[in-house]
Amino acid sequence: MKAEIISVGTELLLGHTINTDAAHVARELSALGVDLLHVHVVGDNAGRLEAVLREALTRSDLVITTGGLGPTDDDLTKETVARVTGAPLEEDADSLERLKEYFGSRPMGANQRKQAFLPRGAVAFPNAVGTAPGCAVPAGDGKFVLLLPGPPSELLPMLRTGVTPFLQRYAHGAIASFMVRTFGIGEGAAAMRIKDLTDGANPTAATYATEGEMFVRVTAKADDPAAAEALAAPLVAAVRERLGDVVYGVNVAGLESVVLPELIRRGLTLTTAESCTGGLLAKRITDQPGASAVFGTGLVTYANEAKIRLLGVPEDMLRAHGAVSPEVARCMAENARTRYNSDFGLGITGIAGPDGGTPEKPVGLVYIALSAEDGVRLRVMRPQGRYLGRDWTRNRAASHALDLLRRYLFDLPPDLEQ
Amino acid sequence: MKAEIISVGTELLLGHTINTDAAHVARELSALGVDLLHVHVVGDNAGRLEAVLREALTRSDLVITTGGLGPTDDDLTKETVARVTGAPLEEDADSLERLKEYFGSRPMGANQRKQAFLPRGAVAFPNAVGTAPGCAVPAGDGKFVLLLPGPPSELLPMLRTGVTPFLQRYAHGAIASFMVRTFGIGEGAAAMRIKDLTDGANPTAATYATEGEMFVRVTAKADDPAAAEALAAPLVAAVRERLGDVVYGVNVAGLESVVLPELIRRGLTLTTAESCTGGLLAKRITDQPGASAVFGTGLVTYANEAKIRLLGVPEDMLRAHGAVSPEVARCMAENARTRYNSDFGLGITGIAGPDGGTPEKPVGLVYIALSAEDGVRLRVMRPQGRYLGRDWTRNRAASHALDLLRRYLFDLPPDLEQ
């Protein structure tokens, strides 16, 4: 089954909004084994949307639109699909009922009410979060147009509760896709190590570099999900073996999603002491539901005064070495652990930039320390020739801290291979 | 001048990567007054890329590709553009020089070296961060194909240093685009208030809802940037006036980018005390360069023990009212301010979910308090019928805290209009 996505919205063409919807829908289609061949973005322009929609229906079995279902005059998707498929808009009783329920005692204008109109013959997908329902509209020859709302908070639940059950009745075959996630290896080095593994047609393996991390994606196609997974499994294992301990997980969300469950499983506790990352490490840790079992205290000691008061970093140490120094990073980690009665302390101090660097301590220099009962481990993050920005630097520093802890927990060598 | 973007990469069609590149390029084009009419995503498939590229060149003056320039066998964009434009790939001496410099004493394989090959007649855009240069390739009839790298960290500097100067020589006219950002009003309510302002063709105004916030975009076209801005200005002012004090800024990055500069300007200091947001508020504050001038200490008091020890929240208060209560939020904010010698204290305590709710204290309930010299202000965030997830809840709670502070700083009524 061939599919394409049409994302509708002038805000996407002006760059005000990033098209996360397409990624969410793409993942869902991939899991169902539907081949997504094109994603198209058009503005809130009925003429261009119509042209793209007609073209898409000539080559694909399934066309999924996102956006343009809301109450405003800019929202033209439903009207355009009705014109292209020849199914006039009619008020849908169930959708109107849900809309009335949503508004309760508040007044509902005509522009709101138009959201309950769907092309004749459409299957409605109720909106669990917002006002505009989605729907599946038959487009002849067994083809369908699926209309989905633009806001991700509305789209995501609708994918699960409406779209997936609908497509499971129509999709054939399945794709299994595995992301082998790494920290501490570049794309070029990884590609060289797995070169001979990337030649196959099914399953396939390919490297992808994103901000500060490198992934290898392994994909297999088969008749059903279990067969596709079985086909991919040996290649996933081979990639893992080649890359070694820079691999931190497969189909996981990030380093924190590997470190936190392990801490929870073993009942080990953690205190963070952050300077330049300013709470980002604590935020990533508490992104994980259940973090409270192992993470009670996080300290953002942005000022020297806070480092002294909350962590007992000696004033002479700050004077002698400066706040950005291996000594202070070690002391922050050690005292975070001992003063706050945890099994582990993580300390981060550095210069996230864009300003504040000196020739000796350039922007991008960060010291990261892990304190455990048996000692302190230190990692230094140096600017790699070029400064990649404040967000990148902070995120990378937090990742280093999590990677230090991962290597401790899983008995891996503390240093990255370079 | 009409443009379209072709983003290349199977990872985009599998939903493993979100297409941020298209948004970055789109913003740049918009600023230059180039009309972006289509964005197209295709996989690492030479045949489909070629078809889309040929089609794009029939209707647009400028086609910009992102991705597929790297060293691996999957990277096919350059080869495909060379075929479509009839310009064979040739080694570019400057690009090779830069590549050699990048690798230094490390070995450079043939796959790396292929990155220095560009279509004959292309103008190279040096890559300030990575290995693959971008380039502009003439495509006949005054048309151009611009090839840009996929990783955003490489794309962004190249847009500024290579693409914009190149396009400034070719683009005609300019678009001015203003995002009026709000907190505390829904899209429906906003659309109703500005209904008569959204009918114009130039300038235009339109509402957009994203996660927890609602924007109004005002856009004007004219011969040059100054004229476009002058055309948009009265409409921006009218939208601001209609929406009132829920507007927190125009073309700003978020509530923190309004609050922090004002604190810095007035030399007022802030301490944060976070429970359910777990460092996210501190992280958003320290996203702003220069935050250290006003933000010295942030406390992530995830456990009750930390609330007692670091903030002096009385044990009986925790017993009597529970950690998620207006009393504890007030106490956290007040003691964050007084104990850490700041002008303001912000306290957040709530249930971010997905678990941990009770009938009295459901998931999504968050108390947010601001303490200042003249008293404490409290805001309650209640689940609006449906739970929108942990990330949404945490982010929204941090925004409420920043909005409380914004309203205090700018002498606005503390409560949101509802």
Tab-separated table of C-alpha atoms in Angstrom, chain A:
chain	number	residue	atom	x	y	z
A	1	MET	CA	0.000	0.000	0.000
A	2	LYS	CA	1.454	3.357	-1.092
A	3	ALA	CA	0.804	6.497	0.902
A	4	GLU	CA	1.621	10.152	0.928
A	5	ILE	CA	1.125	12.970	3.385
A	6	ILE	CA	-0.059	16.462	2.540
A	7	SER	CA	0.556	18.932	5.365
A	8	VAL	CA	-1.498	22.086	5.017
A	9	GLY	CA	-0.566	25.438	6.530
A	10	THR	CA	1.053	28.697	5.457
A	11	GLU	CA	2.831	28.780	8.829
A	12	LEU	CA	4.821	25.737	7.637
A	13	LEU	CA	5.936	27.534	4.468
A	14	LEU	CA	6.959	30.596	6.441
A	15	GLY	CA	8.973	28.464	8.837
A	16	HIS	CA	6.966	29.548	11.865
A	17	THR	CA	6.038	25.955	12.608
A	18	ILE	CA	8.102	22.797	12.252
A	19	ASN	CA	6.296	19.899	10.615
A	20	THR	CA	6.255	17.426	13.507
A	21	ASP	CA	2.898	16.063	12.329
A	22	ALA	CA	4.460	14.456	9.267
A	23	ALA	CA	6.974	12.631	11.463
A	24	HIS	CA	4.250	11.346	13.795
A	25	VAL	CA	2.134	10.065	10.895
A	26	ALA	CA	5.217	8.623	9.160
A	27	ARG	CA	6.143	6.563	12.213
A	28	GLU	CA	2.633	5.185	12.443
A	29	LEU	CA	2.579	4.246	8.746
A	30	SER	CA	5.980	2.605	9.012
A	31	ALA	CA	4.815	0.452	11.926
A	32	LEU	CA	1.837	-0.635	9.840
A	33	GLY	CA	4.010	-1.518	6.844
A	34	VAL	CA	2.503	1.207	4.677
A	35	ASP	CA	5.074	2.644	2.240
A	36	LEU	CA	5.227	6.391	2.605
A	37	LEU	CA	6.720	7.768	-0.618
A	38	HIS	CA	6.087	11.510	-0.448
A	39	VAL	CA	5.404	14.269	2.035
A	40	HIS	CA	4.125	17.488	0.581
A	41	VAL	CA	3.600	20.821	2.335
A	42	VAL	CA	1.280	23.450	0.863
A	43	GLY	CA	-0.062	26.712	2.231
A	44	ASP	CA	-3.640	27.604	3.129
A	45	ASN	CA	-4.455	27.915	-0.545
A	46	ALA	CA	-7.367	25.909	-1.930
A	47	GLY	CA	-6.088	25.909	-5.532
A	48	ARG	CA	-2.633	24.537	-4.769
A	49	LEU	CA	-3.999	22.078	-2.214
A	50	GLU	CA	-6.453	20.780	-4.819
A	51	ALA	CA	-3.695	20.333	-7.420
A	52	VAL	CA	-1.440	18.446	-5.006
A	53	LEU	CA	-4.331	16.304	-3.765
A	54	ARG	CA	-5.385	15.321	-7.296
A	55	GLU	CA	-1.801	14.434	-8.194
A	56	ALA	CA	-1.353	12.396	-5.027
A	57	LEU	CA	-4.502	10.383	-5.721
A	58	THR	CA	-3.167	9.390	-9.153
A	59	ARG	CA	-0.173	7.577	-7.670
A	60	SER	CA	-1.067	6.570	-4.088
A	61	ASP	CA	-3.712	4.456	-2.384
A	62	LEU	CA	-3.801	6.539	0.726
A	63	VAL	CA	-3.445	10.310	1.099
A	64	ILE	CA	-3.271	11.742	4.602
A	65	THR	CA	-3.758	15.444	5.174
A	66	THR	CA	-2.781	17.238	8.376
A	67	GLY	CA	-4.095	20.678	9.291
A	68	GLY	CA	-6.788	22.989	8.005
A	69	LEU	CA	-9.719	21.427	9.901
A	70	GLY	CA	-10.220	24.187	12.484
A	71	PRO	CA	-12.909	26.824	12.875
A	72	THR	CA	-11.281	29.719	10.996
A	73	ASP	CA	-11.799	30.840	7.404
A	74	ASP	CA	-8.239	29.746	6.593
A	75	ASP	CA	-9.184	26.142	7.272
A	76	LEU	CA	-9.949	24.808	3.792
A	77	THR	CA	-8.909	21.169	3.793
A	78	LYS	CA	-12.341	19.627	4.266
A	79	GLU	CA	-13.918	21.797	1.599
A	80	THR	CA	-11.141	20.943	-0.857
A	81	VAL	CA	-11.308	17.201	-0.203
A	82	ALA	CA	-15.096	17.349	-0.608
A	83	ARG	CA	-14.633	18.990	-4.008
A	84	VAL	CA	-11.972	16.535	-5.191
A	85	THR	CA	-13.838	13.415	-4.050
A	86	GLY	CA	-17.276	14.733	-5.060
A	87	ALA	CA	-18.722	14.096	-1.585
A	88	PRO	CA	-20.617	17.172	-0.308
A	89	LEU	CA	-20.195	18.308	3.293
A	90	GLU	CA	-22.974	17.232	5.643
A	91	GLU	CA	-23.484	17.725	9.341
A	92	ASP	CA	-22.413	14.627	11.274
A	93	ALA	CA	-24.729	14.026	14.231
A	94	ASP	CA	-22.165	12.298	16.474
A	95	SER	CA	-19.539	14.954	15.820
A	96	LEU	CA	-22.043	17.712	16.585
A	97	GLU	CA	-22.952	15.948	19.822
A	98	ARG	CA	-19.279	15.811	20.867
A	99	LEU	CA	-18.777	19.439	19.938
A	100	LYS	CA	-21.768	20.493	22.081
A	101	GLU	CA	-20.381	18.451	24.943
A	102	TYR	CA	-16.988	20.135	24.545
A	103	PHE	CA	-18.468	23.609	24.712
A	104	GLY	CA	-20.833	22.753	27.607
A	105	SER	CA	-22.508	25.926	28.746
A	106	ARG	CA	-20.163	28.154	26.716
A	107	PRO	CA	-21.562	29.655	23.499
A	108	MET	CA	-20.678	27.911	20.200
A	109	GLY	CA	-20.489	30.100	17.090
A	110	ALA	CA	-21.231	29.096	13.494
A	111	ASN	CA	-17.490	28.886	12.778
A	112	GLN	CA	-17.133	26.343	15.561
A	113	ARG	CA	-20.173	24.399	14.355
A	114	LYS	CA	-18.755	23.984	10.840
A	115	GLN	CA	-16.267	21.548	12.390
A	116	ALA	CA	-19.067	18.978	12.704
A	117	PHE	CA	-19.529	18.934	8.910
A	118	LEU	CA	-17.840	16.002	7.136
A	119	PRO	CA	-17.782	14.824	3.504
A	120	ARG	CA	-20.687	12.445	2.830
A	121	GLY	CA	-19.767	8.814	3.488
A	122	ALA	CA	-16.779	9.699	5.682
A	123	VAL	CA	-15.822	7.656	8.740
A	124	ALA	CA	-15.318	10.118	11.619
A	125	PHE	CA	-12.335	9.973	13.998
A	126	PRO	CA	-13.426	11.661	17.257
A	127	ASN	CA	-11.032	14.286	18.614
A	128	ALA	CA	-10.147	13.359	22.202
A	129	VAL	CA	-8.514	16.702	22.952
A	130	GLY	CA	-9.810	19.467	20.693
A	131	THR	CA	-12.850	20.385	18.652
A	132	ALA	CA	-12.239	19.298	15.043
A	133	PRO	CA	-12.871	15.614	14.301
A	134	GLY	CA	-10.762	13.834	11.705
A	135	CYS	CA	-12.190	11.453	9.133
A	136	ALA	CA	-11.519	8.943	6.355
A	137	VAL	CA	-13.120	9.816	3.018
A	138	PRO	CA	-13.483	7.188	0.243
A	139	ALA	CA	-11.874	8.482	-2.981
A	140	GLY	CA	-12.812	5.731	-5.480
A	141	ASP	CA	-10.860	2.617	-6.599
A	142	GLY	CA	-10.483	1.583	-2.948
A	143	LYS	CA	-8.455	4.722	-2.231
A	144	PHE	CA	-8.919	6.902	0.829
A	145	VAL	CA	-8.145	10.427	1.946
A	146	LEU	CA	-7.621	10.715	5.704
A	147	LEU	CA	-8.107	14.183	7.196
A	148	LEU	CA	-6.316	14.816	10.476
A	149	PRO	CA	-6.047	17.911	12.676
A	150	GLY	CA	-2.864	19.987	12.764
A	151	PRO	CA	-2.114	20.486	16.489
A	152	PRO	CA	0.105	17.560	17.572
A	153	SER	CA	-1.741	17.248	20.889
A	154	GLU	CA	-4.899	16.445	18.886
A	155	LEU	CA	-3.216	14.459	16.145
A	156	LEU	CA	-1.347	12.011	18.385
A	157	PRO	CA	-4.303	10.518	20.268
A	158	MET	CA	-6.288	10.378	17.010
A	159	LEU	CA	-3.526	8.356	15.360
A	160	ARG	CA	-3.773	5.750	18.095
A	161	THR	CA	-7.515	5.574	18.546
A	162	GLY	CA	-8.803	6.334	15.040
A	163	VAL	CA	-6.233	6.026	12.284
A	164	THR	CA	-4.342	2.878	13.266
A	165	PRO	CA	-7.444	0.698	13.742
A	166	PHE	CA	-8.786	2.025	10.437
A	167	LEU	CA	-5.571	1.302	8.537
A	168	GLN	CA	-5.048	-2.109	10.076
A	169	ARG	CA	-8.047	-3.208	8.060
A	170	TYR	CA	-6.443	-2.014	4.803
A	171	ALA	CA	-2.677	-2.338	5.152
A	172	HIS	CA	-0.778	-5.371	3.923
A	173	GLY	CA	2.660	-6.416	5.092
A	174	ALA	CA	4.715	-4.818	7.825
A	175	ILE	CA	7.964	-2.925	8.305
A	176	ALA	CA	10.117	-3.484	11.360
A	177	SER	CA	12.442	-0.592	12.028
A	178	PHE	CA	15.126	-0.434	14.696
A	179	MET	CA	17.141	2.606	15.699
A	180	VAL	CA	20.495	1.599	17.177
A	181	ARG	CA	21.389	4.677	19.234
A	182	THR	CA	24.959	5.612	20.081
A	183	PHE	CA	26.850	8.241	22.026
A	184	GLY	CA	30.503	9.007	21.418
A	185	ILE	CA	31.144	8.029	17.783
A	186	GLY	CA	30.993	10.093	14.598
A	187	GLU	CA	29.009	9.147	11.488
A	188	GLY	CA	32.103	8.641	9.345
A	189	ALA	CA	33.768	6.297	11.840
A	190	ALA	CA	30.550	4.358	12.356
A	191	ALA	CA	29.910	4.064	8.605
A	192	MET	CA	33.398	2.655	8.076
A	193	ARG	CA	32.933	0.030	10.784
A	194	ILE	CA	29.640	-1.269	9.399
A	195	LYS	CA	30.302	-0.649	5.707
A	196	ASP	CA	29.758	-4.251	4.579
A	197	LEU	CA	26.524	-4.439	6.606
A	198	THR	CA	24.877	-1.617	4.673
A	199	ASP	CA	24.732	-3.281	1.253
A	200	GLY	CA	21.633	-5.431	1.704
A	201	ALA	CA	18.221	-4.641	0.240
A	202	ASN	CA	16.100	-6.337	2.930
A	203	PRO	CA	16.971	-5.877	5.748
A	204	THR	CA	18.814	-2.573	5.280
A	205	ALA	CA	21.150	-0.653	7.576
A	206	ALA	CA	22.015	3.036	7.280
A	207	THR	CA	23.726	5.641	9.455
A	208	TYR	CA	22.129	8.945	10.481
A	209	ALA	CA	23.758	11.823	12.293
A	210	THR	CA	21.622	14.182	14.321
A	211	GLU	CA	22.540	16.876	16.841
A	212	GLY	CA	25.409	15.334	18.773
A	213	GLU	CA	24.360	11.714	18.267
A	214	MET	CA	24.677	9.101	15.554
A	215	PHE	CA	22.108	6.398	14.897
A	216	VAL	CA	22.037	3.317	12.733
A	217	ARG	CA	18.624	2.430	11.381
A	218	VAL	CA	17.901	-1.201	10.524
A	219	THR	CA	14.712	-1.871	8.561
A	220	ALA	CA	13.105	-5.071	7.314
A	221	LYS	CA	9.925	-5.771	5.376
A	222	ALA	CA	7.866	-8.931	5.639
A	223	ASP	CA	4.277	-10.165	5.628
A	224	ASP	CA	3.648	-9.536	9.286
A	225	PRO	CA	5.330	-7.644	12.150
A	226	ALA	CA	6.816	-10.757	13.756
A	227	ALA	CA	8.431	-11.938	10.511
A	228	ALA	CA	9.817	-8.460	9.818
A	229	GLU	CA	11.318	-8.304	13.299
A	230	ALA	CA	12.851	-11.741	12.937
A	231	LEU	CA	14.401	-10.697	9.633
A	232	ALA	CA	15.920	-7.547	11.146
A	233	ALA	CA	17.172	-9.083	14.409
A	234	PRO	CA	20.472	-10.626	13.180
A	235	LEU	CA	21.483	-7.376	11.457
A	236	VAL	CA	20.673	-5.347	14.582
A	237	ALA	CA	22.858	-7.720	16.580
A	238	ALA	CA	25.705	-7.429	14.055
A	239	VAL	CA	25.575	-3.616	14.099
A	240	ARG	CA	25.626	-3.614	17.903
A	241	GLU	CA	28.612	-5.907	17.964
A	242	ARG	CA	30.600	-3.830	15.465
A	243	LEU	CA	29.941	-0.568	17.236
A	244	GLY	CA	30.550	-1.898	20.740
A	245	ASP	CA	29.818	0.012	23.906
A	246	VAL	CA	29.034	3.337	22.247
A	247	VAL	CA	25.637	1.732	21.599
A	248	TYR	CA	23.374	2.644	24.481
A	249	GLY	CA	20.128	1.172	23.291
A	250	VAL	CA	17.843	0.166	20.460
A	251	ASN	CA	14.527	1.990	19.909
A	252	VAL	CA	15.015	3.951	23.120
A	253	ALA	CA	14.278	7.646	23.562
A	254	GLY	CA	17.630	8.950	24.811
A	255	LEU	CA	20.390	8.238	27.310
A	256	GLU	CA	18.073	9.153	30.195
A	257	SER	CA	15.603	6.479	29.152
A	258	VAL	CA	18.336	3.862	29.651
A	259	VAL	CA	19.940	5.284	32.805
A	260	LEU	CA	16.801	6.040	34.818
A	261	PRO	CA	15.126	2.616	34.574
A	262	GLU	CA	18.431	1.002	35.623
A	263	LEU	CA	18.710	3.273	38.678
A	264	ILE	CA	15.090	2.528	39.545
A	265	ARG	CA	15.570	-1.220	39.101
A	266	ARG	CA	18.564	-1.219	41.440
A	267	GLY	CA	17.196	1.345	43.888
A	268	LEU	CA	20.195	3.650	43.443
A	269	THR	CA	19.766	7.372	44.023
A	270	LEU	CA	21.187	10.425	42.270
A	271	THR	CA	21.731	14.116	42.996
A	272	THR	CA	22.618	16.605	40.269
A	273	ALA	CA	24.683	19.786	40.586
A	274	GLU	CA	24.535	21.924	37.463
A	275	SER	CA	26.149	25.144	36.498
A	276	CYS	CA	26.159	25.815	32.741
A	277	THR	CA	23.400	23.298	31.932
A	278	GLY	CA	21.159	25.263	34.298
A	279	GLY	CA	18.583	22.552	35.068
A	280	LEU	CA	18.639	20.764	31.727
A	281	LEU	CA	20.123	17.585	33.215
A	282	ALA	CA	17.483	17.516	35.976
A	283	LYS	CA	14.818	18.213	33.360
A	284	ARG	CA	15.969	15.275	31.206
A	285	ILE	CA	16.026	13.020	34.257
A	286	THR	CA	12.530	14.050	35.325
A	287	ASP	CA	11.214	13.686	31.770
A	288	GLN	CA	11.056	10.032	32.795
A	289	PRO	CA	7.905	9.142	34.730
A	290	GLY	CA	8.867	7.477	38.014
A	291	ALA	CA	12.088	9.490	38.397
A	292	SER	CA	10.988	10.486	41.922
A	293	ALA	CA	11.958	7.020	43.186
A	294	VAL	CA	15.657	7.761	42.634
A	295	PHE	CA	15.935	11.526	42.150
A	296	GLY	CA	14.986	13.718	45.113
A	297	THR	CA	17.213	16.778	44.783
A	298	GLY	CA	18.650	18.751	41.895
A	299	LEU	CA	20.774	21.825	42.403
A	300	VAL	CA	21.196	24.555	39.838
A	301	THR	CA	24.209	26.373	41.223
A	302	TYR	CA	24.594	28.971	38.534
A	303	ALA	CA	26.367	31.508	40.758
A	304	ASN	CA	29.563	30.867	42.750
A	305	GLU	CA	27.655	31.801	45.883
A	306	ALA	CA	25.251	28.936	45.263
A	307	LYS	CA	28.148	26.531	44.673
A	308	ILE	CA	29.594	27.533	48.035
A	309	ARG	CA	26.371	27.501	49.987
A	310	LEU	CA	24.568	24.472	48.583
A	311	LEU	CA	27.539	22.314	47.656
A	312	GLY	CA	30.287	23.507	49.968
A	313	VAL	CA	32.703	24.215	47.140
A	314	PRO	CA	35.630	25.945	48.932
A	315	GLU	CA	36.083	29.610	48.125
A	316	ASP	CA	39.844	29.168	47.629
A	317	MET	CA	39.202	26.439	45.111
A	318	LEU	CA	36.972	28.789	43.127
A	319	ARG	CA	39.588	31.526	43.411
A	320	ALA	CA	42.540	29.309	42.541
A	321	HIS	CA	41.040	27.336	39.651
A	322	GLY	CA	37.930	29.248	38.629
A	323	ALA	CA	34.368	27.899	38.553
A	324	VAL	CA	35.063	26.177	35.230
A	325	SER	CA	37.740	23.700	36.286
A	326	PRO	CA	38.175	19.976	36.823
A	327	GLU	CA	38.578	20.629	40.559
A	328	VAL	CA	35.211	22.364	40.885
A	329	ALA	CA	33.411	19.791	38.721
A	330	ARG	CA	34.789	16.990	40.926
A	331	CYS	CA	33.881	18.840	44.104
A	332	MET	CA	30.350	19.553	42.868
A	333	ALA	CA	29.760	15.896	42.032
A	334	GLU	CA	31.341	14.602	45.230
A	335	ASN	CA	29.491	16.972	47.538
A	336	ALA	CA	26.191	16.548	45.695
A	337	ARG	CA	26.497	12.853	46.498
A	338	THR	CA	27.694	13.058	50.102
A	339	ARG	CA	25.742	16.107	51.286
A	340	TYR	CA	22.482	14.881	49.816
A	341	ASN	CA	22.878	11.213	50.773
A	342	SER	CA	22.781	9.739	47.306
A	343	ASP	CA	24.563	6.866	45.638
A	344	PHE	CA	25.686	9.106	42.794
A	345	GLY	CA	26.442	12.767	42.289
A	346	LEU	CA	26.752	14.399	38.857
A	347	GLY	CA	28.455	17.776	38.497
A	348	ILE	CA	28.636	19.967	35.389
A	349	THR	CA	30.480	23.260	35.032
A	350	GLY	CA	31.463	24.963	31.804
A	351	ILE	CA	31.018	27.804	29.367
A	352	ALA	CA	27.922	27.310	27.219
A	353	GLY	CA	28.430	30.602	25.406
A	354	PRO	CA	27.971	32.431	23.174
A	355	ASP	CA	30.006	34.793	25.409
A	356	GLY	CA	32.234	34.362	28.445
A	357	GLY	CA	35.166	32.505	26.901
A	358	THR	CA	38.878	33.265	27.328
A	359	PRO	CA	41.919	31.901	25.466
A	360	GLU	CA	42.565	29.432	28.314
A	361	LYS	CA	38.905	28.574	28.830
A	362	PRO	CA	37.157	28.868	25.476
A	363	VAL	CA	33.416	28.833	24.928
A	364	GLY	CA	32.346	25.205	24.672
A	365	LEU	CA	34.705	23.920	27.391
A	366	VAL	CA	32.744	21.865	29.936
A	367	TYR	CA	33.873	19.604	32.790
A	368	ILE	CA	31.564	16.773	33.759
A	369	ALA	CA	32.096	14.640	36.863
A	370	LEU	CA	30.458	11.551	38.325
A	371	SER	CA	30.970	10.769	41.982
A	372	ALA	CA	30.307	7.286	43.313
A	373	GLU	CA	31.310	5.503	46.515
A	374	ASP	CA	34.563	4.316	44.933
A	375	GLY	CA	35.710	7.638	43.507
A	376	VAL	CA	35.151	10.380	40.979
A	377	ARG	CA	35.287	10.085	37.187
A	378	LEU	CA	35.851	13.164	35.082
A	379	ARG	CA	35.166	13.911	31.448
A	380	VAL	CA	36.263	17.025	29.594
A	381	MET	CA	34.275	18.318	26.660
A	382	ARG	CA	36.419	20.589	24.509
A	383	PRO	CA	35.176	22.747	21.650
A	384	GLN	CA	35.873	20.686	18.502
A	385	GLY	CA	37.362	23.488	16.458
A	386	ARG	CA	34.020	25.154	15.932
A	387	TYR	CA	31.414	26.330	18.449
A	388	LEU	CA	28.058	24.720	17.714
A	389	GLY	CA	25.884	26.980	19.848
A	390	ARG	CA	24.508	27.266	23.370
A	391	ASP	CA	21.715	24.686	23.041
A	392	TRP	CA	23.989	22.124	21.422
A	393	THR	CA	26.692	22.626	24.049
A	394	ARG	CA	24.302	22.343	26.984
A	395	ASN	CA	22.550	19.298	25.599
A	396	ARG	CA	25.811	17.574	24.773
A	397	ALA	CA	27.169	18.264	28.277
A	398	ALA	CA	24.058	16.742	29.878
A	399	SER	CA	24.460	13.718	27.579
A	400	HIS	CA	28.066	13.305	28.690
A	401	ALA	CA	26.904	13.258	32.317
A	402	LEU	CA	24.303	10.596	31.561
A	403	ASP	CA	26.834	8.597	29.546
A	404	LEU	CA	29.338	8.676	32.420
A	405	LEU	CA	26.652	7.245	34.691
A	406	ARG	CA	25.567	4.685	32.072
A	407	ARG	CA	29.125	3.388	31.768
A	408	TYR	CA	29.431	3.117	35.539
A	409	LEU	CA	26.108	1.305	35.926
A	410	PHE	CA	26.804	-1.200	33.155
A	411	ASP	CA	30.479	-1.766	34.053
A	412	LEU	CA	31.817	-0.301	30.821
A	413	PRO	CA	35.152	1.493	30.465
A	414	PRO	CA	34.680	5.085	31.633
A	415	ASP	CA	36.334	6.724	28.654
A	416	LEU	CA	34.912	7.096	25.202
A	417	GLU	CA	36.899	5.514	22.423
A	418	GLN	CA	37.886	8.350	20.164
